[in-house]
Coordinates of C-alpha atoms and ligand atoms in Angstrom, one line a residue:
Chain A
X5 CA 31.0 102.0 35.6
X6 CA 34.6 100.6 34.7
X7 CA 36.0 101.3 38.2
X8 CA 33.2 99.0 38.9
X9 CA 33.6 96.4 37.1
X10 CA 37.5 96.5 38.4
X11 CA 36.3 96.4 41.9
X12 CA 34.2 93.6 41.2
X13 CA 36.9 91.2 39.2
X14 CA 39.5 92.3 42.3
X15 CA 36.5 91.1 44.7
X16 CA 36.6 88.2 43.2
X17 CA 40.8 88.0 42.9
X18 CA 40.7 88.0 46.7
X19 CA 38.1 85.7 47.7
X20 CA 39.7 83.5 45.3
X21 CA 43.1 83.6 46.9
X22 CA 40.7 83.6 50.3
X23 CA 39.2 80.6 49.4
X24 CA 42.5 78.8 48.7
X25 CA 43.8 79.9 52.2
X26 CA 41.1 77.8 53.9
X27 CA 41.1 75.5 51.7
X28 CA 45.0 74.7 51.9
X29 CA 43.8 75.3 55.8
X30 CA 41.3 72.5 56.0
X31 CA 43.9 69.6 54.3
X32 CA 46.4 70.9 57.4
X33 CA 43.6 70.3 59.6
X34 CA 42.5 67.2 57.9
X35 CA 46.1 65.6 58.0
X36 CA 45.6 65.1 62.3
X37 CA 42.0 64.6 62.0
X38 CA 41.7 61.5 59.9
X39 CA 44.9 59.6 60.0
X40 CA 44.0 56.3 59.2
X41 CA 41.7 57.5 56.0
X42 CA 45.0 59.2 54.9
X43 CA 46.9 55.7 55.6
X44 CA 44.3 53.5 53.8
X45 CA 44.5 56.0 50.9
X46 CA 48.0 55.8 51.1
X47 CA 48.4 52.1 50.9
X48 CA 45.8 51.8 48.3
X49 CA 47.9 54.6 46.1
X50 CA 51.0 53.5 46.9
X51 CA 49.9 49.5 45.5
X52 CA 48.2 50.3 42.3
X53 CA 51.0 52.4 41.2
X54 CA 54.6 50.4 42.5
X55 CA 54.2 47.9 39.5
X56 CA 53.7 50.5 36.7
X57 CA 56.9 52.8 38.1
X58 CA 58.6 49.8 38.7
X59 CA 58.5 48.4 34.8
X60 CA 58.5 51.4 33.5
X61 CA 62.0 52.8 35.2
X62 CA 63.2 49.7 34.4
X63 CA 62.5 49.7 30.6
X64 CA 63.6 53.3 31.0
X65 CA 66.6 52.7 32.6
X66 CA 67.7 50.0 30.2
X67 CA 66.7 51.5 27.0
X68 CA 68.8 55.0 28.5
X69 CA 72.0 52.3 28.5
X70 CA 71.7 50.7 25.4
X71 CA 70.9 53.8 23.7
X72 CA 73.4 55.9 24.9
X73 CA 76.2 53.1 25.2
X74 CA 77.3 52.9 21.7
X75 CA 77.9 56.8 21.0
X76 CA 80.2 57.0 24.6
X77 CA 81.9 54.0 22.9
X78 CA 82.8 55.8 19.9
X79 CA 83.9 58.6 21.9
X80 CA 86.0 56.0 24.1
X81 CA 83.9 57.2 26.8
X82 CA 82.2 53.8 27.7
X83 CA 83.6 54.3 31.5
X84 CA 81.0 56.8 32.1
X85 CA 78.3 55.2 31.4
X86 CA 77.2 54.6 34.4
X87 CA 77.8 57.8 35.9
X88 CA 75.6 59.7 32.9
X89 CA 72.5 57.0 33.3
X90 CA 72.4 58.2 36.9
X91 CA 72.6 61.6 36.9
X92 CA 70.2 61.7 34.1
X93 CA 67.6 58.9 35.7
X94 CA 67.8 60.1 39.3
X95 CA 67.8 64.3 38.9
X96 CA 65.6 64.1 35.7
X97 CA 64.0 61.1 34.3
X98 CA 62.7 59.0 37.5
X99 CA 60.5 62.1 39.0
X100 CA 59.1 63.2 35.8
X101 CA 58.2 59.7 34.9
X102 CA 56.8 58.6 38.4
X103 CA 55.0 61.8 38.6
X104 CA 53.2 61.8 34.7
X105 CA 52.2 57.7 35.7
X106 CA 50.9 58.9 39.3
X107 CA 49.2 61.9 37.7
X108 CA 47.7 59.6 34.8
X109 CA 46.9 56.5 36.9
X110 CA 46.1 57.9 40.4
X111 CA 43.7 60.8 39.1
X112 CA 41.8 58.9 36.9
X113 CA 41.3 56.5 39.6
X114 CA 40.2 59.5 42.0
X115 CA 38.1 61.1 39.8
X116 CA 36.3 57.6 39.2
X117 CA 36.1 57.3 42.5
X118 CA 34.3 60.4 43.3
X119 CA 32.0 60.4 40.5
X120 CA 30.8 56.7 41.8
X121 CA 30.7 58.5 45.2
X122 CA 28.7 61.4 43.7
X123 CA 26.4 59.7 42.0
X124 CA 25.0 56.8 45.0
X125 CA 24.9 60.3 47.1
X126 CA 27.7 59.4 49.4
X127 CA 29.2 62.5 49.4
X128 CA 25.7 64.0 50.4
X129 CA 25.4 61.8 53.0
X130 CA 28.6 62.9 54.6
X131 CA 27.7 66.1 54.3
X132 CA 24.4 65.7 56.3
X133 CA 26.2 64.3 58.5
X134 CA 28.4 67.3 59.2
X135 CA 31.4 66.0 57.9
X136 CA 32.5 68.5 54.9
X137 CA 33.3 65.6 52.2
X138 CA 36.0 67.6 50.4
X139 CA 38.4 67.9 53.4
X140 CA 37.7 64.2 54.4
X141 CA 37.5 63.0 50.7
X142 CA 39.5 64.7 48.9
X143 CA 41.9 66.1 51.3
X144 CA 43.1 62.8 52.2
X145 CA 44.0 61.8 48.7
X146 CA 45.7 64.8 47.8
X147 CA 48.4 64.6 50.7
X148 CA 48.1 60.9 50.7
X149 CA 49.6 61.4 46.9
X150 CA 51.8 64.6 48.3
X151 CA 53.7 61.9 50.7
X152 CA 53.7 59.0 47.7
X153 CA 55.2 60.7 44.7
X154 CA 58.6 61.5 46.4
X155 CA 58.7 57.6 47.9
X156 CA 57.9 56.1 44.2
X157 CA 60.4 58.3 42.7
X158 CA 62.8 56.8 44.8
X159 CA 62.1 53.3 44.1
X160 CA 61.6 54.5 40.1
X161 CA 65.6 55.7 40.4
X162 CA 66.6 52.3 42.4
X163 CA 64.8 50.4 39.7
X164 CA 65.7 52.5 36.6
X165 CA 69.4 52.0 37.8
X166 CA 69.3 48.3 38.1
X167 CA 67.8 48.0 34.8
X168 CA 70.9 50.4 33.2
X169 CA 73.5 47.6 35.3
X170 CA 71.8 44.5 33.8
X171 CA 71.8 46.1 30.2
X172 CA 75.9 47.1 30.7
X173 CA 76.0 43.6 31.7
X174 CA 74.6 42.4 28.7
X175 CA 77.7 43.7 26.9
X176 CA 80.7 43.0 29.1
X177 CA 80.8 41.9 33.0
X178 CA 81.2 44.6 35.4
X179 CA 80.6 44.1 39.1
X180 CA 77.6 46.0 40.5
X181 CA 79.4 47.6 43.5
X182 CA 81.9 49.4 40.6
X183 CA 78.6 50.4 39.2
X184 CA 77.2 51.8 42.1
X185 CA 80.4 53.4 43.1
X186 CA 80.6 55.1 39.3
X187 CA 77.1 56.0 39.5
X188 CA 77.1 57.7 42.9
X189 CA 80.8 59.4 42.4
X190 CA 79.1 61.6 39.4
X191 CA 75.9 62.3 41.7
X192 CA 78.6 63.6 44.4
X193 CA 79.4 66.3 42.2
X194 CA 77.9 69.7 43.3
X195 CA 75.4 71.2 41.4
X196 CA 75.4 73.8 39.5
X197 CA 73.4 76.8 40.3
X198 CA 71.5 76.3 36.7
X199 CA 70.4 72.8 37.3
X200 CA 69.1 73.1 40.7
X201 CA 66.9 75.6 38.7
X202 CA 65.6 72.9 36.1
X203 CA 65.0 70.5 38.6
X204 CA 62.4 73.4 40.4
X205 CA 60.9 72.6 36.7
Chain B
X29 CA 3.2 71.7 70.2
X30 CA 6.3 73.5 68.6
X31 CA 6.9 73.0 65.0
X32 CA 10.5 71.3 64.6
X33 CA 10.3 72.0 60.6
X34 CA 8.6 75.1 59.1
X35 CA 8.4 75.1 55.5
X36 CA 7.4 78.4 53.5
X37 CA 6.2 79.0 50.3
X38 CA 9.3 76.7 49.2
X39 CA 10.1 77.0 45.2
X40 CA 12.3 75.2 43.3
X41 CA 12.9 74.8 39.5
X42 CA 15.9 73.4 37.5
X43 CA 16.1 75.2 34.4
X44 CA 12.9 75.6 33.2
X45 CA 11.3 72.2 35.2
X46 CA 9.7 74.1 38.4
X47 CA 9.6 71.1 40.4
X48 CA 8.1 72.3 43.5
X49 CA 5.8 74.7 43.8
X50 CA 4.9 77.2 46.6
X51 CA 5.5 74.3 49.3
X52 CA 4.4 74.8 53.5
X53 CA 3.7 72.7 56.1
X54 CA 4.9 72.4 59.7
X55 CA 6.2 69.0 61.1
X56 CA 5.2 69.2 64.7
X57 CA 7.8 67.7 67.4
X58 CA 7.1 63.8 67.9
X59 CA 4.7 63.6 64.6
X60 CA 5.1 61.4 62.1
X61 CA 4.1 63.0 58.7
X62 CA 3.9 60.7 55.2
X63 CA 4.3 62.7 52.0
X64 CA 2.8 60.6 49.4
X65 CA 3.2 61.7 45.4
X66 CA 4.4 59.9 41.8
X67 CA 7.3 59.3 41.1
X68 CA 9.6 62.2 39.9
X69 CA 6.9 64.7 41.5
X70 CA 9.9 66.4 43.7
X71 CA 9.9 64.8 47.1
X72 CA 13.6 63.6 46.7
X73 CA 14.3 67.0 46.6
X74 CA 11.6 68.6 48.9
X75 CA 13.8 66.5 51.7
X76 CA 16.9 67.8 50.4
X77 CA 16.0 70.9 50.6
X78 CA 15.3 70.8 53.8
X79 CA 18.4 69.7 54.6
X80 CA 20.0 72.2 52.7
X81 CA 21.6 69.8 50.1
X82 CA 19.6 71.9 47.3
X83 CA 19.1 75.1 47.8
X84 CA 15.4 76.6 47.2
X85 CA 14.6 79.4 44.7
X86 CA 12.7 80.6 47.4
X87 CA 10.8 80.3 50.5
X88 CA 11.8 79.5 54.2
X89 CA 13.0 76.7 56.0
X90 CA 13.3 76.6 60.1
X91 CA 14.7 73.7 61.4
X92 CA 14.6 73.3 65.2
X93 CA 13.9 77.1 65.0
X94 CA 16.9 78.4 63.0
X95 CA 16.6 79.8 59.5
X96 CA 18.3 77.1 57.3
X97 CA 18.9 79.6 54.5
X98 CA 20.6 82.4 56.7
X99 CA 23.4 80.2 58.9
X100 CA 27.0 79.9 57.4
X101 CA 28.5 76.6 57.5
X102 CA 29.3 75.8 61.1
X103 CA 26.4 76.7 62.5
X104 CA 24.5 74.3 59.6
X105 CA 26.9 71.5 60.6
X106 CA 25.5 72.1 64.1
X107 CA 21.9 71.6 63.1
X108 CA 22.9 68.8 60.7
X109 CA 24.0 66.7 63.7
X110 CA 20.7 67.2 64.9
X111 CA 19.3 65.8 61.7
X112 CA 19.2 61.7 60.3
X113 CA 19.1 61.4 56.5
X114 CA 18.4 57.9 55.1
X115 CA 18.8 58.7 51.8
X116 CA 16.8 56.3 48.7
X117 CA 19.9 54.4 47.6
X118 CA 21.3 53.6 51.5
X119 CA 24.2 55.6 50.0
X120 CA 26.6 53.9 52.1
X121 CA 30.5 54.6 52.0
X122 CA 31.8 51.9 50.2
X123 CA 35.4 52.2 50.6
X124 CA 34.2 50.9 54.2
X125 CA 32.5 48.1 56.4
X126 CA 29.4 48.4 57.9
X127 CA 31.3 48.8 61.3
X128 CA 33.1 51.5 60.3
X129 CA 30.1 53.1 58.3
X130 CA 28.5 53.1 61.4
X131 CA 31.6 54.6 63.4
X132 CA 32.3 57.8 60.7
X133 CA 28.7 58.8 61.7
X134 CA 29.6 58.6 65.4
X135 CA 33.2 59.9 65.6
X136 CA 32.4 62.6 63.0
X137 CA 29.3 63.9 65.7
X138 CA 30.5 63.1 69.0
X139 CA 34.2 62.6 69.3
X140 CA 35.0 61.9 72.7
X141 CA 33.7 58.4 73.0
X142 CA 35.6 55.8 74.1
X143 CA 36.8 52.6 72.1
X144 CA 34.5 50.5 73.9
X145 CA 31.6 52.1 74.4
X146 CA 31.4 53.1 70.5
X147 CA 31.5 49.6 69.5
X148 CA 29.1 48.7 71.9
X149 CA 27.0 51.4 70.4
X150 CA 27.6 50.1 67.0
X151 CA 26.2 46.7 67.8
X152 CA 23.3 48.1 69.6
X153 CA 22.4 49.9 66.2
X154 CA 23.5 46.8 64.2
X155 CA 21.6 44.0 66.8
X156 CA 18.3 47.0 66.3
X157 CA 17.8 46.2 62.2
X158 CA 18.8 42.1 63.0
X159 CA 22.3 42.8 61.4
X160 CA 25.1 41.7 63.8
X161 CA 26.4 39.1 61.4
X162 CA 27.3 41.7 59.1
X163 CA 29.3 43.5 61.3
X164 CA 32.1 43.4 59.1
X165 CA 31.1 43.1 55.6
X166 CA 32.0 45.4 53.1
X167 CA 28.8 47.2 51.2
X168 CA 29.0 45.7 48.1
X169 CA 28.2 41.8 50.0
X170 CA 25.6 43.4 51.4
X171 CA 22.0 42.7 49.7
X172 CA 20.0 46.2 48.6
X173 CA 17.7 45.1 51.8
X174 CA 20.3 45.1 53.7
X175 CA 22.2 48.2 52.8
X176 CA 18.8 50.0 53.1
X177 CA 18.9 48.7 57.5
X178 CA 22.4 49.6 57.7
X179 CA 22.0 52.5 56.4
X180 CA 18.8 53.2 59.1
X181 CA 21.5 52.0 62.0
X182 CA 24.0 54.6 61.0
X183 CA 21.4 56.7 60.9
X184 CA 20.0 55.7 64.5
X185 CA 23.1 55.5 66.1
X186 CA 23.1 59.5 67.1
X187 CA 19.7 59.3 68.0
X188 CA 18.7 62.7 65.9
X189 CA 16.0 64.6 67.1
X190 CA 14.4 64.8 63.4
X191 CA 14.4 62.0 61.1
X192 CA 14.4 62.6 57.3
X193 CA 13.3 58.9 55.5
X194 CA 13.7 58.8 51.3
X195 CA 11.8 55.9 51.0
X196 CA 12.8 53.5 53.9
X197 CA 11.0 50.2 52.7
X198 CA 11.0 50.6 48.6
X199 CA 12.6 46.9 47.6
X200 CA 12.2 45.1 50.7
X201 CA 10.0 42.4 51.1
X202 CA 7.2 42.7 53.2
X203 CA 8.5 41.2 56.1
X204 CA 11.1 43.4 56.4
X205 CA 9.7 46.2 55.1
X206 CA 7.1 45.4 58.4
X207 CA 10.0 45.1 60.7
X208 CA 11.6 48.6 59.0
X209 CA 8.3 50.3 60.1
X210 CA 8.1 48.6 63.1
X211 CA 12.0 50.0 64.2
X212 CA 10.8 53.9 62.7
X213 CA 7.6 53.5 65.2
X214 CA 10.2 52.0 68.3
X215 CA 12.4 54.9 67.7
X216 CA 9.8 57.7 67.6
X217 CA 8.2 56.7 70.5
X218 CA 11.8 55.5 72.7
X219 CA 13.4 59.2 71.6
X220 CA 10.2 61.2 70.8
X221 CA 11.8 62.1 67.2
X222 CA 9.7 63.7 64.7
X223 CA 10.3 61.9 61.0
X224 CA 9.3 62.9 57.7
X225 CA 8.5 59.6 55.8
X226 CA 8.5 59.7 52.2
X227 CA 7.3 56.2 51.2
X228 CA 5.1 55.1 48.2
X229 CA 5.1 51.7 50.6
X230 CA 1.2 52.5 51.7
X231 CA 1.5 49.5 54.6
X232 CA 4.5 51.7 56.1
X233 CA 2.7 54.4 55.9
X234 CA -0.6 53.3 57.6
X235 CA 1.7 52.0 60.4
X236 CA 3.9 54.6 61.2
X237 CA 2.5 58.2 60.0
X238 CA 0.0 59.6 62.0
X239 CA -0.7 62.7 59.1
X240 CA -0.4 62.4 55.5
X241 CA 0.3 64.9 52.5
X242 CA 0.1 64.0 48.5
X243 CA 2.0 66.1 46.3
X244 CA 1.1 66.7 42.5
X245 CA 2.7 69.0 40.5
X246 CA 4.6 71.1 42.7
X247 CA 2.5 71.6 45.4
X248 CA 0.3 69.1 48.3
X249 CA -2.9 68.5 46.6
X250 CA -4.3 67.3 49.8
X251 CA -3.8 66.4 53.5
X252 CA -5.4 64.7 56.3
X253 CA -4.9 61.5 58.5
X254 CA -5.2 57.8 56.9
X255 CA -8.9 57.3 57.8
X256 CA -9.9 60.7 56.2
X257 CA -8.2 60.2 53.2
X258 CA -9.0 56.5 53.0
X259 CA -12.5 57.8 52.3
X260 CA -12.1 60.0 49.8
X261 CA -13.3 59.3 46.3
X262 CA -10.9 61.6 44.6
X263 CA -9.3 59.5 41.5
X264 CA -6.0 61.5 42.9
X265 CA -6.0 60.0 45.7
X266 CA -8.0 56.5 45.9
X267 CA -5.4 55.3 43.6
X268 CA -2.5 55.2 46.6
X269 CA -5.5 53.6 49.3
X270 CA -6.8 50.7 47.0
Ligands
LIG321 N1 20.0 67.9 40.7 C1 19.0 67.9 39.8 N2 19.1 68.6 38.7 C2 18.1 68.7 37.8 N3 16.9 68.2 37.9 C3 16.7 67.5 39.1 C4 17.7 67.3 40.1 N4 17.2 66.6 41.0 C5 16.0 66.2 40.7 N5 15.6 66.8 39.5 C6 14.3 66.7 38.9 O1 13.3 66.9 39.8 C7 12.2 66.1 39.7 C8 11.9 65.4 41.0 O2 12.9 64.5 41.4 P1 12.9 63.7 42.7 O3 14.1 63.0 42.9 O4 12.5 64.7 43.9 O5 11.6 62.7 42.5 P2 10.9 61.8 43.6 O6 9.6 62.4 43.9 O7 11.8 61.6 44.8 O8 10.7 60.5 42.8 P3 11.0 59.0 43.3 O9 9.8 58.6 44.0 O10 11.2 58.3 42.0 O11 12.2 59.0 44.1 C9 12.6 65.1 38.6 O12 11.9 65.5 37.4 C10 14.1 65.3 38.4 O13 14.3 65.2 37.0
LIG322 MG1 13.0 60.2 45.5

C-alpha cells in the first residue's frame, strides 16, 4: 500500500523531470525553426523595456553617488567614489534591477498577451493547425527574454554609471575619462572566490 | 461512400452540465452536413471535439479512419493538417497581417515551398474571399466580416480534405454571407472536401448542406435533407424553416 503510493509519487518525479527534458528540447528546436517570431519578440521586448532600465539605472546610479559621497568624504575617501559606484552598479545593482523590471514588465505583458490569445481561441487555432502553440508562443518569448536581459543589463550599468559622473559633477568638476579610468581600475581587480559565488545569486 | 468522420456515442459534461449527450453520425466523403441547434446547445464543442481540442467523456471519433482518441501527438498533428478549422470568432493571430496569417498556416504544413509560389498562393486565397487589398493589414483594421473571409482563406489555402465551419456567415450581411456560401459550395465541389457547417444562418444552409441535423439537449433531435424537414410541423423544428 505505502510502497505504492511511493512508486506512484516517483512515477510522477520522473515524468516531471521527463516532461522538462522535452520541453527545454522543443525551445532548442524552436530557436532554428522560427527565427523571425523570436526577432519580432525580441524587438518588441527589447523597446518596451530600454526606457524603464534606462531611468531607472540612472536614478539609481545617481542616488548610489550622492548617498554614499558624503560618508567617503568623512572618511577622506572621496577618491574612490567612483570606483565603489561601479563595482557595486555593474557586479550587483544593474542585473538585479534590469532583471526585477524585465520580470515585472515583460511577464505581465506576456501573460496579457496570452490570455487575449487564449480567450479569441488563437492558440486553438494554432493548434489545429499542427503547430504546438507553446513551443511557437511561448518558446519564442522565453529565449527572446533569455538573449535581452544580459543586453539591458549592460546598457542599465552604462546608464547607471553616467548618472553616478553627472551627480560627482554636481559637486566638483572631474573629467569623465578620470572617471572611467577610476571606475574600471577597481572592476580590474580579481575576484574573489566568495563574490563570484553571490553573483551566481 | 466511406465515412471521413465517425462519431460514437460521444459524451461530454463540464462539471455537472452534460452538454452532449450520446452523439453519432457519420460525415460521408464529399457531403456537406448542417447541424442546426440553440445557442449554447454544444455544437461549439461537438466540432472541437472532433478535432480533439476537448476531449470527450466518452465515445469514439475516426477521422479519415484513425481513432482520434488513441494517436499521440505527432500522429494527431498529421491528421490535423488534413483538417480546416474556421473557428466562430475568425480567431486570427493578431500579432500578425493577413499575409502572414495566411503564410504560418502554409509554412507550418508544408515547408518546402518556395518564396514565390507561397505568395502567389496567398493571393490566390486572398483574391478567392475578394480580399487582395487587405493583403497587408493588420487584424484589428480588419472589419468582423472581414476577419471572418480571412480567416476562411487561411483556412483554404491547404486545401484540407475535411472542413470544420463554426458558424461561417453569423454577422455578415447577406450579401456576403451569399458569397461565403457560394466559396464553401466552389471549394467542395473544385477539391471534393467534406465540411461540417454549423450555421444558425438558414439561407447558408439551404445552399450549401445537402443533409441536416438539429441538436436539443445533448443529442440530434432529428435529421433529414432541407425539403424533408421543411415539411415538418414539429414546433422544434419549424421554428429554424420559417
Ligand atoms: N471550456 C468549457 N468549460 C465549461 N463549459 C463549457 C466550455 N465550453 C463550452 N461550455 C458550455 O457548453 C455549452 C455549449 O457551448 P457551445 O460553445 O458548444 O455552444 P454553441 O452551441 O456553439 O452555441 P453558439 O451558437 O452560441 O455558438 C455551454 O453551456 C457552455 O457554457
Ligand atoms: Mg458556437
Amino acid at each position: 500500500m505505502d510502497n505504492q503510493k511511493t512508486n506512484e509519487s516517483l512515477n510522477n518525479f520522473f515524468s516531471e523531470i521527463g516532461n522538462l527534458v522535452l520541453f527545454t528540447r522543443n525551445m532548442g528546436q524552436q530557436f532554428f525553426s522560427a527565427p523571425r517570431e523570436l526577432v519580432k519578440q525580441g524587438y518588441f521586448i527589447g523597446v518596451k523595456t530600454l526606457p524603464l532600465v534606462v531611468i531607472t539605472a540612472f536614478i539609481m546610479g545617481m542616488v548610489l553617488t550622492l548617498q554614499s559621497r558624503p560618508v567617503l568624504m568623512d572618511f577622506g575617501a572621496g577618491a574612490l567614489l567612483p570606483g565603489m559606484v561601479s563595482v557595486s552598479f555593474i557586479r550587483e545593482i544593474g542585473p538585479v534591477i534590469t532583471a526585477l523590471l524585465c520580470a515585472g514588465k515583460i511577464s505581465s505583458g506576456i501573460g496579457a498577451e496570452l490570455g487575449a490569445m487564449k480567450v479569441t481561441e488563437q492558440l486553438d487555432a494554432m493548434e489545429v493547425s499542427g503547430t504546438k502553440p507553446l513551443n511557437f508562443v511561448v518558446a519564442t518569448r522565453v529565449i527572446a527574454t533569455t538573449f535581452l536581459v544580459p543586453i539591458l543589463a549592460f546598457i542599465a550599468d552604462a546608464i547607471g554609471l553616467l548618472g553616478s559622473y553627472l551627480s560627482i559633477n554636481m559637486y566638483e568638476p572631474m573629467s569623465f575619462v578620470l572617471f572611467i579610468s577610476q571606475a574600471f581600475d577597481s572592476l580590474r581587480q580579481p575576484l574573489k572566490p566568495s563574490f563570484s559565488a553571490s553573483s551566481l545569486v | 461512400m466511406e465515412p471521413v468522420i465517425e462519431v460514437r456515442h460521444l459524451v461530454k459534461a463540464f462539471h455537472t452540465n452534460r452538454v452532449l449527450n450520446d452523439i453519432s453520425f457519420n460525415l460521408d466523403r464529399g457531403m456537406n452536413m448542417a447541424i442546426l441547434g440553440k445557442s449554447g446547445v454544444g455544437k461549439s464543442v461537438l466540432a472541437k471535439c472532433i478535432v480533439r481540442l476537448i476531449d470527450p467523456d466518452e465515445g469514439e471519433i475516426r477521422v479519415l479512419g484513425k481513432d482520434m482518441l488513441a494517436l499521440d501527438a505527432i500522429q494527431l498533428d498529421e491528421v490535423r493538417k488534413r483538417i480546416g478549422y474556421i473557428f466562430q470568432g475568425g480567431a486570427l493571430y493578431d500579432s500578425m497581417t493577413v499575409q502572414e496569417n495566411l503564410e504560418f498556416q502554409v509554412r507550418r504544413t508544408r515547408e518546402e515551398m518556395n518564396k514565390a509560389d507561397l505568395q502567389d498562393l496567398v493571393e490566390e486565397a486572398l483574391a478567392n474571399v475578394g480580399l487582395l487589398q487587405a493583403i497587408h493589414k493588420m487584424p484589428a483594421e480588419l472589419s468582423g466580416g472581414m476577419k471572418k473571409r480571412v480567416a476562411v482563406a487561411r483556412t483554404l489555402i491547404f486545401k484540407p480534405e475535411i472542413i470544420v465551419y463554426d458558424e461561417p456567415t453569423t454577422g455578415l450581411d447577406p450579401v456576403t454571407a451569399g458569397e461565403i456560401s457560394e466559396l464553401i459550395l466552389d471549394v467542395q465541389k473544385k477539391y471534393n472536401t467534406s465540411s461540417l457547417i454549423i450555421s444558425h444562418d438558414m439561407k447558408c444552409v439551404k445552399m450549401t448542406a445537402n443533409h441536416l441535423k438539429i441538436i436539443t439537449n445533448g443529442s440530434f433531435y432529428t435529421a433529414g435533407t432541407w425539403a424533408d424537414l421543411c415539411e415538418s410541423q414539429d414546433p422544434e423544428i419549424w421554428g429554424y424553416f420559417h
